[in-house]
CSV table of C-alpha atoms and ligand atoms in Angstrom, one decimal:
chain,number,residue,atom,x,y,z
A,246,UNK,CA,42.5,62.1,108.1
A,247,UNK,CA,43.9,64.8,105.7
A,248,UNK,CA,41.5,67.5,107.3
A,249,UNK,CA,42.7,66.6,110.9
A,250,UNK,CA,46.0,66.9,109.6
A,251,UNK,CA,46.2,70.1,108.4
A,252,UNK,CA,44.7,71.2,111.7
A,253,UNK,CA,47.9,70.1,113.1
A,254,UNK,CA,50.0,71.4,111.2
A,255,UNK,CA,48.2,75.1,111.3
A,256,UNK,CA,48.2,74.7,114.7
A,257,UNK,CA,52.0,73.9,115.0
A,258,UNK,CA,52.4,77.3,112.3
A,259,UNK,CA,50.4,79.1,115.0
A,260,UNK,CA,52.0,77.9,118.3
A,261,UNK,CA,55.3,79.2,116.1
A,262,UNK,CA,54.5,82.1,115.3
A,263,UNK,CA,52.8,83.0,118.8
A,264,UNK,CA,56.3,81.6,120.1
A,265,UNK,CA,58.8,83.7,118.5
A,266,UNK,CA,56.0,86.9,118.5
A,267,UNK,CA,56.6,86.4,122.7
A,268,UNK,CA,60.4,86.1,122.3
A,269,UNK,CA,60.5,89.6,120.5
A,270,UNK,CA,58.1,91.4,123.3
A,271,UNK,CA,60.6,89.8,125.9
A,272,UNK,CA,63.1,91.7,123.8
A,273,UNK,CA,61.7,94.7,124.3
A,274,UNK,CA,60.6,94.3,127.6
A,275,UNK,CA,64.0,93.3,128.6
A,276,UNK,CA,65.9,96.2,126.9
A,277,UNK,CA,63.1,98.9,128.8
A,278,UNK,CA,64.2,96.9,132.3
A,279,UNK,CA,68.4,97.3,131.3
A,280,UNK,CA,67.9,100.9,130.4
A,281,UNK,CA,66.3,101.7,133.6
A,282,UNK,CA,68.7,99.9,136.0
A,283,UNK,CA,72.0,100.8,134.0
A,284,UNK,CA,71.4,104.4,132.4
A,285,UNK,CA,75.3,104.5,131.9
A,286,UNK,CA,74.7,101.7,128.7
A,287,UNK,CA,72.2,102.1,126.4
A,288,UNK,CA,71.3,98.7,124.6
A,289,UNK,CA,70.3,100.4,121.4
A,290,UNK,CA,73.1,102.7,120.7
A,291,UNK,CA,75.3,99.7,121.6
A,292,UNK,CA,73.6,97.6,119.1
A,293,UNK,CA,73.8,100.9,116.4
A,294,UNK,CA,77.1,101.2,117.2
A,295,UNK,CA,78.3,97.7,116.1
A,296,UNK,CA,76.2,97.6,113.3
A,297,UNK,CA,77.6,100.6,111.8
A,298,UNK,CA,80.6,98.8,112.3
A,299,UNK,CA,79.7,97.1,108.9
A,300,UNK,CA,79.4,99.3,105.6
A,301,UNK,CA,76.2,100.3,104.0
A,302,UNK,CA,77.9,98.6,100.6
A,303,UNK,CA,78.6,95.9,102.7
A,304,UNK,CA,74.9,95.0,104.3
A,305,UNK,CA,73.7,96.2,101.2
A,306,UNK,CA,76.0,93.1,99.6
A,307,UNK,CA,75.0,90.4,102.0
A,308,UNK,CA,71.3,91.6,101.9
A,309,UNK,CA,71.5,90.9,97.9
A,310,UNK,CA,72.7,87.4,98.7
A,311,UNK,CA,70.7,86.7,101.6
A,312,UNK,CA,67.5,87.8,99.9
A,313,UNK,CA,68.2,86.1,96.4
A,314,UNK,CA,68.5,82.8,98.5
A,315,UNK,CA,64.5,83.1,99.1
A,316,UNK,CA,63.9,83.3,95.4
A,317,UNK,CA,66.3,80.5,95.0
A,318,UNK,CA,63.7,78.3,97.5
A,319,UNK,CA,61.2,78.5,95.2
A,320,UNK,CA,63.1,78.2,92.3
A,321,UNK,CA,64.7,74.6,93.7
A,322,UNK,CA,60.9,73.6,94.6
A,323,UNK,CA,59.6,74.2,90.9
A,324,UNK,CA,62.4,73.3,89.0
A,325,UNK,CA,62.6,69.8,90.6
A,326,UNK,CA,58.7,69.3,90.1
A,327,UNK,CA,58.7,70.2,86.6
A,328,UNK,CA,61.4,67.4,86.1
A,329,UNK,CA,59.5,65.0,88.1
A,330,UNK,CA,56.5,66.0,86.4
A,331,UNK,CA,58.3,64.9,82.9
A,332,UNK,CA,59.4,62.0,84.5
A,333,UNK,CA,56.1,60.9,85.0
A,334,UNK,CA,54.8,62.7,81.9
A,335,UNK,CA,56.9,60.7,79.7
A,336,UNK,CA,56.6,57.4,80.9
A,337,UNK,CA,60.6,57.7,81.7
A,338,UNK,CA,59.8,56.6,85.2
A,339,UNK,CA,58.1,53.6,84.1
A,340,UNK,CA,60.6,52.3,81.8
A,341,UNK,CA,63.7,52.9,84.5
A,342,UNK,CA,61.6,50.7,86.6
A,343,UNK,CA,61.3,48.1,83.7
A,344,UNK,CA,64.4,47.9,83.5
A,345,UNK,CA,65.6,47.5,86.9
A,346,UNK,CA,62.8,44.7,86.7
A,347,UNK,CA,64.7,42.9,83.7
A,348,UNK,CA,67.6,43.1,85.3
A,349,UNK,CA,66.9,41.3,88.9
A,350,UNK,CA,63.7,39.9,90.1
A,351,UNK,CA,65.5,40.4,93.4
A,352,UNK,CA,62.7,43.3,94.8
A,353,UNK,CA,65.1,45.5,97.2
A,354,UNK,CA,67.5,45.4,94.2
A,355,UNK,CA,65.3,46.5,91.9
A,356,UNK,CA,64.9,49.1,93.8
A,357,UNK,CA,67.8,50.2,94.5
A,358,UNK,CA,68.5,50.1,90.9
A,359,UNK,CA,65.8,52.4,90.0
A,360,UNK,CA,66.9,55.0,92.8
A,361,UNK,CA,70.4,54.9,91.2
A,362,UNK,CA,68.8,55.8,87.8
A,363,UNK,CA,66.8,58.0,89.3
A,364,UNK,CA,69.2,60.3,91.5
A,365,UNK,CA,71.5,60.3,88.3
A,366,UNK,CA,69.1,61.7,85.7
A,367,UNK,CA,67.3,64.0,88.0
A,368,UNK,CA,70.7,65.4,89.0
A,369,UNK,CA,71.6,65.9,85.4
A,370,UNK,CA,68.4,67.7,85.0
A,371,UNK,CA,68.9,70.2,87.5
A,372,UNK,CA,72.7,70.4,87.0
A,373,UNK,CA,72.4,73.8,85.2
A,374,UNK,CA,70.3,75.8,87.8
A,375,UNK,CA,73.3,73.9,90.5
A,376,UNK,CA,75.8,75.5,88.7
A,377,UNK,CA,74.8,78.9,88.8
A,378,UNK,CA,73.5,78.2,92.7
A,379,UNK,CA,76.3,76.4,94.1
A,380,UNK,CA,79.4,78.1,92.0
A,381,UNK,CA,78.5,81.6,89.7
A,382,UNK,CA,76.3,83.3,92.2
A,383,UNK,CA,78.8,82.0,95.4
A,384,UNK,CA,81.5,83.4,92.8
A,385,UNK,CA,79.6,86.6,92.3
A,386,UNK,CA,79.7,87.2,96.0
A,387,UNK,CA,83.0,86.5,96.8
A,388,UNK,CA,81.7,83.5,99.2
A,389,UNK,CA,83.5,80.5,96.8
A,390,UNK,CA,87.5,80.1,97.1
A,391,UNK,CA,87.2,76.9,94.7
A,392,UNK,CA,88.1,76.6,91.0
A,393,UNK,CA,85.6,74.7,88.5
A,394,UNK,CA,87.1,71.8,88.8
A,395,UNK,CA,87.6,71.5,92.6
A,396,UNK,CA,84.0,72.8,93.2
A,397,UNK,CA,82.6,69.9,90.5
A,398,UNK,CA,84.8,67.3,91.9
A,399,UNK,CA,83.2,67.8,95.4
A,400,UNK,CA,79.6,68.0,93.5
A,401,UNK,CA,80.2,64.0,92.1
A,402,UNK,CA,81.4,63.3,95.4
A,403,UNK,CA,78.8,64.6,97.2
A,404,UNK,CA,76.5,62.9,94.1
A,405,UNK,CA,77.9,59.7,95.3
A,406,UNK,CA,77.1,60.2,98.6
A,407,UNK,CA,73.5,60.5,97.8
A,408,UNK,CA,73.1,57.7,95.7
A,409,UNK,CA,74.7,55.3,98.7
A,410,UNK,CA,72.5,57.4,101.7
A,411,UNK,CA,69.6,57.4,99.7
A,412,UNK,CA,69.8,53.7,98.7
A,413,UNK,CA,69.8,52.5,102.4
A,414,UNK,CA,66.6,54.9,102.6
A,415,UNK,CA,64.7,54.0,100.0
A,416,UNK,CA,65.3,50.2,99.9
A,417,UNK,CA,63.8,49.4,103.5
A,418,UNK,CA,61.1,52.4,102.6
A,419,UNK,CA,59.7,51.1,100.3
A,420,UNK,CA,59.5,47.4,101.2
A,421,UNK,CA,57.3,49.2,104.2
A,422,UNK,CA,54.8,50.7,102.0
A,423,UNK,CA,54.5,47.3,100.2
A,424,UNK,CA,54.2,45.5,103.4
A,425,UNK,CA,51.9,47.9,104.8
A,426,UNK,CA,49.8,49.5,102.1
A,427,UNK,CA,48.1,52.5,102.9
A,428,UNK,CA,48.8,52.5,106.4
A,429,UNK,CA,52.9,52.9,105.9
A,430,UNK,CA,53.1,56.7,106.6
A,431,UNK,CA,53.8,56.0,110.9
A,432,UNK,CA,56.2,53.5,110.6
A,433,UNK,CA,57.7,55.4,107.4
A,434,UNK,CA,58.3,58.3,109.3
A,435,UNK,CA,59.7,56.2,112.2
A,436,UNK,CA,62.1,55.0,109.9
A,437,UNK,CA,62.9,58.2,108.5
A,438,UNK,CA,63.8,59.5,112.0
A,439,UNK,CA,66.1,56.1,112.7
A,440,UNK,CA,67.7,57.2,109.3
A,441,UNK,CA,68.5,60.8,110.4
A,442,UNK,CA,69.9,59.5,113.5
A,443,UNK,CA,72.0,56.3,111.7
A,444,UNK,CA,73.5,59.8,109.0
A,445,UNK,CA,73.9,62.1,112.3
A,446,UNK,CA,75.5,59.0,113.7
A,447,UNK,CA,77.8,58.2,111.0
A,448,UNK,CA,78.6,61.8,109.2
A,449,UNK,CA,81.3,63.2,111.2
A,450,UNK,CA,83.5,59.6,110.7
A,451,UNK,CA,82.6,59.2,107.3
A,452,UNK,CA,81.1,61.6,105.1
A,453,UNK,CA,82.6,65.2,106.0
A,454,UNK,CA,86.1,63.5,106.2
A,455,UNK,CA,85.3,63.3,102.3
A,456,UNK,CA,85.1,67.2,102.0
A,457,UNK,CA,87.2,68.3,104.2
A,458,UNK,CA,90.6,67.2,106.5
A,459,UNK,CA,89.4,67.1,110.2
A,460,UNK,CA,92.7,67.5,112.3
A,461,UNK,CA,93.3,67.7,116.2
A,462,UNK,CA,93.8,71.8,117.3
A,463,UNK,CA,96.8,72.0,119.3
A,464,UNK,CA,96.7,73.8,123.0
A,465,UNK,CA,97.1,77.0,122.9
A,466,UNK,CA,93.5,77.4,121.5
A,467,UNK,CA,92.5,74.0,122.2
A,468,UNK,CA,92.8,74.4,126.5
A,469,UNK,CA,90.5,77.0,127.0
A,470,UNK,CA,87.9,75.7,125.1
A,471,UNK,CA,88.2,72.1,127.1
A,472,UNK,CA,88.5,73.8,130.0
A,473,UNK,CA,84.7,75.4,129.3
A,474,UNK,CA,83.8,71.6,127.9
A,475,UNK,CA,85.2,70.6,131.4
A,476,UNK,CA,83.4,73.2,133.6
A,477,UNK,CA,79.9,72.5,131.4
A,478,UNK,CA,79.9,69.0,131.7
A,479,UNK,CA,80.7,67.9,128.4
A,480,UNK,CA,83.2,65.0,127.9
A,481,UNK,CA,85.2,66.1,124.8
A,482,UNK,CA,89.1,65.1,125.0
A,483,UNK,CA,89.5,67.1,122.0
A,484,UNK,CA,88.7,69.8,119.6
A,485,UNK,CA,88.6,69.5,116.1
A,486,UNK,CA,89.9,72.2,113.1
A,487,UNK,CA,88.4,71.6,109.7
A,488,UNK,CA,89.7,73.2,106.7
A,489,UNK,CA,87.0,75.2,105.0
A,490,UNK,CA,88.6,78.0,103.7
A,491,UNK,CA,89.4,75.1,101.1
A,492,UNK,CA,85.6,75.9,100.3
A,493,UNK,CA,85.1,79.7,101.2
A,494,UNK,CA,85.7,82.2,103.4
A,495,UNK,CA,83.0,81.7,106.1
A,496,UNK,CA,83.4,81.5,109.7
A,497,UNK,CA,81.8,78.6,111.3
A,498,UNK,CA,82.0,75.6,114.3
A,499,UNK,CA,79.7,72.8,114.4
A,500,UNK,CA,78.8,69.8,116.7
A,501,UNK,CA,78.2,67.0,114.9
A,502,UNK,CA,77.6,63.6,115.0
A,503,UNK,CA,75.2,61.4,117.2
A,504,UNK,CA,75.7,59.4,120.4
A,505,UNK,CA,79.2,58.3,120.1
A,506,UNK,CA,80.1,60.8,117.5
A,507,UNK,CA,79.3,63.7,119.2
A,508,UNK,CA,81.9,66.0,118.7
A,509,UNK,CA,82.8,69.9,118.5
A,510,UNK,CA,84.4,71.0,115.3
A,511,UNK,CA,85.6,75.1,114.3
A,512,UNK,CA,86.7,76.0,111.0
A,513,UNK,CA,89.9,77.3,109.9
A,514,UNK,CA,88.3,80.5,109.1
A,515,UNK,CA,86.9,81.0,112.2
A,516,UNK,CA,90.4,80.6,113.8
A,517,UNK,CA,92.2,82.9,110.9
A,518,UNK,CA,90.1,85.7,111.2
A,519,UNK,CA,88.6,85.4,115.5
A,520,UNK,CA,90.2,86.3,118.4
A,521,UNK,CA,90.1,83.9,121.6
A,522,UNK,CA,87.2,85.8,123.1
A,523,UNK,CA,85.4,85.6,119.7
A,524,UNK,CA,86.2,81.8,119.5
A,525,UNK,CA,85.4,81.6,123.0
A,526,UNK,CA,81.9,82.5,123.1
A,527,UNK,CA,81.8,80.7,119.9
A,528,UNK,CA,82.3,78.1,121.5
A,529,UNK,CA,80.2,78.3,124.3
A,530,UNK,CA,77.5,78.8,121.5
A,531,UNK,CA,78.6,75.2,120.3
A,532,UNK,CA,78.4,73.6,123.7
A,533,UNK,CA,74.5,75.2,124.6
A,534,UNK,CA,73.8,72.7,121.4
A,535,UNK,CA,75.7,69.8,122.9
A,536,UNK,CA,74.1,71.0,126.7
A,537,UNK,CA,70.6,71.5,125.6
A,538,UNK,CA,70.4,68.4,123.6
A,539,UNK,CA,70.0,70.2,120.5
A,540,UNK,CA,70.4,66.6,118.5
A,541,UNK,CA,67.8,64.9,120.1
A,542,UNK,CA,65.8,67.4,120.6
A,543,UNK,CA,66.1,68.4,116.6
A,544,UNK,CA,64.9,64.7,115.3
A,545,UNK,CA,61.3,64.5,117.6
A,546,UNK,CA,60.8,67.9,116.0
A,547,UNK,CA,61.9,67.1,113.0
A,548,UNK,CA,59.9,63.4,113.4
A,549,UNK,CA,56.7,65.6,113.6
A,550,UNK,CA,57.3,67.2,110.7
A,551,UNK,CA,57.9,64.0,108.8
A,552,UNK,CA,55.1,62.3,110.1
A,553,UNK,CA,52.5,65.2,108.8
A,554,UNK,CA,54.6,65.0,106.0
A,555,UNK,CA,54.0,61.3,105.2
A,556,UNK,CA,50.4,61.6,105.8
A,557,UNK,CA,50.3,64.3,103.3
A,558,UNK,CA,52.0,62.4,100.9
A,559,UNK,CA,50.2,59.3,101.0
A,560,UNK,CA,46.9,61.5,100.3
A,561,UNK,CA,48.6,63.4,97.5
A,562,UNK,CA,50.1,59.5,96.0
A,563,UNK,CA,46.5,58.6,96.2
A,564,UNK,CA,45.0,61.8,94.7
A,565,UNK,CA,47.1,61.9,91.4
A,566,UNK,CA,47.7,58.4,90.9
A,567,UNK,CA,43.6,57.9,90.8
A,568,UNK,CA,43.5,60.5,88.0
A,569,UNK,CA,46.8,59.9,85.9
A,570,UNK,CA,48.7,56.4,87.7
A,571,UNK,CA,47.5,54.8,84.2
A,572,UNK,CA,49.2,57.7,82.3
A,573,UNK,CA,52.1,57.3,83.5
A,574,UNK,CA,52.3,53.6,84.0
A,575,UNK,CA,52.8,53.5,87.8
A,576,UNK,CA,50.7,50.5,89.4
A,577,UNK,CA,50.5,52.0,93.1
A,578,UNK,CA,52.1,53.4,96.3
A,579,UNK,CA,54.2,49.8,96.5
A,580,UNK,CA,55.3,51.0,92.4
A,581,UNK,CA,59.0,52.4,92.9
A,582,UNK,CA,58.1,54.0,90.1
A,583,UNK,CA,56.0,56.4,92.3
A,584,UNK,CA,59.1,57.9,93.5
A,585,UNK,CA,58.9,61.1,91.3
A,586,UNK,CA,55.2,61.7,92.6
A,587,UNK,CA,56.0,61.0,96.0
A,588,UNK,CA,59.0,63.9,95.2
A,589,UNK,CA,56.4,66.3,93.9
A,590,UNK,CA,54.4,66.2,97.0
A,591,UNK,CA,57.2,66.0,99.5
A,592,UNK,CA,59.2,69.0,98.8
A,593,UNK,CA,55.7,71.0,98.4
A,594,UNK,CA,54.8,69.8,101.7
A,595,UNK,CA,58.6,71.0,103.0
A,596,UNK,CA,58.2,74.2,100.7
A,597,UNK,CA,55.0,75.0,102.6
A,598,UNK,CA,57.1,74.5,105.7
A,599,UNK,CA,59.9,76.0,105.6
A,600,UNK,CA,59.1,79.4,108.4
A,601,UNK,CA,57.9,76.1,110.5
A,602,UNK,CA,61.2,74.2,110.2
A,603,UNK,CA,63.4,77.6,110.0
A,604,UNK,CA,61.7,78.6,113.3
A,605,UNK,CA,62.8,74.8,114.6
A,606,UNK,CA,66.2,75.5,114.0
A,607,UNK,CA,66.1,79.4,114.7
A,608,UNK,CA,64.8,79.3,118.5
A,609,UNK,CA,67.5,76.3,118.9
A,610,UNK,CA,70.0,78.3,117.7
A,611,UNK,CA,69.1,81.6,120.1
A,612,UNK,CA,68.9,79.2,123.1
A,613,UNK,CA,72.6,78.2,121.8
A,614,UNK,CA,73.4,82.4,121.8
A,615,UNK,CA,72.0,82.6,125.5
A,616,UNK,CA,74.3,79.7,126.3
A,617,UNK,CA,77.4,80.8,125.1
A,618,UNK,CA,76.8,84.4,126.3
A,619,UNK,CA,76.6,83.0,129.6
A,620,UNK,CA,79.1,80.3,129.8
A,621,UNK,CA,82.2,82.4,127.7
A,622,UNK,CA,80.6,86.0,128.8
A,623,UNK,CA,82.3,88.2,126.1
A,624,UNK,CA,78.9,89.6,125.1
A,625,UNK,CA,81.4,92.2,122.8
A,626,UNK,CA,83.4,89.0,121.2
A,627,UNK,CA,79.7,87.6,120.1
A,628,UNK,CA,78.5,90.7,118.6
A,629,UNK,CA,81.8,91.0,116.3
A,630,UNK,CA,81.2,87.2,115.7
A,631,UNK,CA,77.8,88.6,114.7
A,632,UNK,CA,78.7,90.7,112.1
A,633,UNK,CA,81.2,88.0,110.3
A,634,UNK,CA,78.4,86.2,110.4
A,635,UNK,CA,76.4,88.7,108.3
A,636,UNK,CA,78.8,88.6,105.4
A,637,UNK,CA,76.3,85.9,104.2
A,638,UNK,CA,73.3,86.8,106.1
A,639,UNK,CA,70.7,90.0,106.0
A,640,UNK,CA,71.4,91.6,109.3
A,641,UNK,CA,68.6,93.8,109.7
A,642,UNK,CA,65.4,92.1,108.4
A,643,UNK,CA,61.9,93.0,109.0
A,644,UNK,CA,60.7,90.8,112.1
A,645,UNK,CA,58.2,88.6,109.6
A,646,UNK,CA,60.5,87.7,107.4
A,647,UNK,CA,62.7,86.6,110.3
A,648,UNK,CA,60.3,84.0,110.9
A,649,UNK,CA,59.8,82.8,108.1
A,650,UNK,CA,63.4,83.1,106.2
A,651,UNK,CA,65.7,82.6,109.0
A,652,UNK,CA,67.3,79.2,109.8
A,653,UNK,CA,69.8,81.2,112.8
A,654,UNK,CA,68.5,84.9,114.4
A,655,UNK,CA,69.6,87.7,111.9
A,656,UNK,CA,72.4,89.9,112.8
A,657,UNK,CA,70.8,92.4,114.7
A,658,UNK,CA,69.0,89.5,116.9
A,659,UNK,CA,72.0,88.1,117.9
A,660,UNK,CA,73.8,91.2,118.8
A,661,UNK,CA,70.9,92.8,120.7
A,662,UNK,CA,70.6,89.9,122.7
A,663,UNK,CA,74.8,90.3,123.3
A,664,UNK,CA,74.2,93.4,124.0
A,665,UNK,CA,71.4,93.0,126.4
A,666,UNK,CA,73.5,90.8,128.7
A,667,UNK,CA,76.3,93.0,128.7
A,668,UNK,CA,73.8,95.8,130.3
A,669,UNK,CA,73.4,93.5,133.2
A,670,UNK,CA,77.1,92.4,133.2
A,671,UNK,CA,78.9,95.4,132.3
A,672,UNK,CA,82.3,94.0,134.2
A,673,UNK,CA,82.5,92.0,130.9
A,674,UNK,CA,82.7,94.6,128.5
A,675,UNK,CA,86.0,94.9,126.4
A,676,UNK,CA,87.0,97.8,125.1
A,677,UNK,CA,89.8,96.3,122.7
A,678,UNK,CA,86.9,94.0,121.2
A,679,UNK,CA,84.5,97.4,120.9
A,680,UNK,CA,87.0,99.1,119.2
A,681,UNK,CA,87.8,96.1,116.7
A,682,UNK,CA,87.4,96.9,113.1
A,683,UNK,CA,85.0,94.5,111.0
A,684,UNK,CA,87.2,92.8,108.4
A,685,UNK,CA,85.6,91.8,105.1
A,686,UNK,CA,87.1,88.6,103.6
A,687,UNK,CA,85.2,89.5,100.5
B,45,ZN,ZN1,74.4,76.9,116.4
């Protein structure tokens, strides 16, 4: 079973890589084909021209921040097994599971209990590489507006969050794997995926509301972008403005939320510092996720991933706890106290996976650049919303570690792709957005 697994997943690595190695020849391809039949716009000096458009301290800046963020996945990987290796080590698992035991002989409470002892310690644990992730280094780069204080009080909430999420997780979770034994990994990924949904489903009521204030945007911005909801199809009665700068700097827009939920969002930021025909095509980028079915799409993905993931876990549970389960006092896979193991082999499995599940989101994300460039056509608009972008992105990386690094199409993606439109629709181009400055909010 393990063997036929891993097949799968190098084939899915391969099919991804063959993928996005066709998307770049199209590219190419596509730009020989524009220069031919418009000679009057070339592609690449258009795409040269609004790079330059950024500094060389600048890119120089965001590459430093973009590129310490791949250390900083293998950091978060090893520091989190080491503390679940002393967790297990010590016998500290063990004894937070006798004591959940002597508490209540109630079973789902017992678990919960131990995954509220569990989240707390392990977050103490790994509070100190947190703080330098999450506030110096965001700090360093000018990408954090919050004090100490306002940055820790969103840390506990966010804690809190976790410990509630994760309980309605790992309660039903684990009753599976006692129910089923060995054979728990289908439906446990099954329920994993209901879970994503029920979070998706639930988040943009109430769990961002915690972070941030969502209020309605009033019309002057707010008609033109119903007006492209209206013409794509989409229902939305309104738009929603979200105060980020409280956090940092960054531009962004969102749809969130699930079924019912569904709903657009843009930042404050993104308001402050855009134009309309930036916020325009921004949000025609929004509505290709809402149009393409991003959302549903994004869980059967992300529900193969978990079930290879599962599989793999279950072998690795079995593995380690027929070598050292006496060690550390855990009785089996139905043992809550199994949780730090299962940790261990989890994230290793995601750590392994991450150019698979960046190249998920990446190719979702490009079909959402296609979609806006076609539905708020202000190819110039997206390139400058491009660059903003790259105040916390690489913009110019090397095509391999594209694949494997990038969550959303670098920079210089995203605006040869704007640019390649605008060769075929050069009744588009606007001259005032060309000749618009990039502004650093750093
Ligand atoms: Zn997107």
């Amino acid at each position: 079973m393990f063997r036929a697994t891993w097949m799968i997943a190098a084939a899915f690595l391969l099919l991804t890589a063959l993928t996005s190695a066709q998307t770049s020849s199209t590219t190419a391809s596509s730009m020989a084909s524009a220069a031919v039949s418009a000679p009057a716009f070339d592609v690449n000096t258009a795409v040269e021209t609004y790079l330059a458009k950024m500094s060389p301290a600048q890119q120089a800046r965001s590459t430093a921040y973009f590129e310490g963020g791949y250390w900083l996945t293998l950091w978060d990987f090893l520091a989190s097994a080491v503390v679940m290796w002393l967790l297990l080590q010590f016998g500290w698992s063990a004894r937070m599971r006798n004591l959940s035991e002597r508490i209540t002989r109630f079973r789902p409470l017992q678990t919960a209990l131990y995954w509220v002892q569990f989240i707390l310690v392990t977050s103490i644990l790994t509070f100190p590489l947190t703080i330098y992730e999450g506030y110096f280094r965001e700090h360093k780069y000018g990408l954090l507006n919050q004090t100490f204080g306002a940055w820790m009080k969103d840390q506990v909430v966010g804690l809190a969050v976790t410990v509630v999420l994760g309980a309605i997780l790992v309660v039903p979770l684990f009753g599976l794997v006692r129910k089923l034994g060995r054979s728990w990994w289908v439906a446990g990924a099954v329920l994993m995926i209901a879970f994503l949904a029920f979070v998706s489903l639930i988040a943009p009521v109430y769990i961002f509301p915690l972070f941030n204030t969502y209020t309605k945007l009033d019309a002057t911005v707010r008609d033109p972008i119903l007006s492209m909801a209206r013409a794509n199809g989409i229902p939305a009665k309104d738009v929603y403005e979200f105060d980020a700068s409280r956090q940092s700097n960054r531009v962004s827009a969102n749809v969130s939320g699930f079924a019912q939920t569904l709903r657009i969002s843009l930042n404050d930021n993104l308001l402050k510092r855009c134009t309309l025909p930036e916020i325009e095509t921004t949000m025609g980028h929004e509505m290709g996720h809402y149009v393409l079915n991003h959302a549903y799409k994004g869980v059967v993905m992300m529900g193969v991933v978990m079930v290879i993931g599962f599989d793999f876990v279950n072998w690795g549970i079995s593995f380690a706890l027929a070598r050292w389960g006496q060690r550390w006092g855990v009785q089996g896979i139905g043992d809550v106290a199994v949780l730090p193991l299962a940790v261990i082999v989890f994230s290793g499995y995601f750590f392994l996976m991450t150019p698979v599940n960046n190249t998920i989101t990446r190719t979702m994300e490009y079909e959402a650049d296609m979609y806006g460039l076609n539905s708020a056509r202000q190819p110039d608009g997206e390139a400058n919303v491009d660059l903003l972008l790259g105040e916390y992105r690489k913009m110019d990386p090397g095509w391999m570690e594209e694949l494997i690094f990038f969550d959303h199409p670098s920079g210089r993606t995203r605006i040869t792709a704007a640019m390649r439109w605008k060769a075929e629709h050069p009744e588009t181009a606007s001259p005032a957005e060309m000749a618009r400055p990039f502004q650093s909010a750093q």
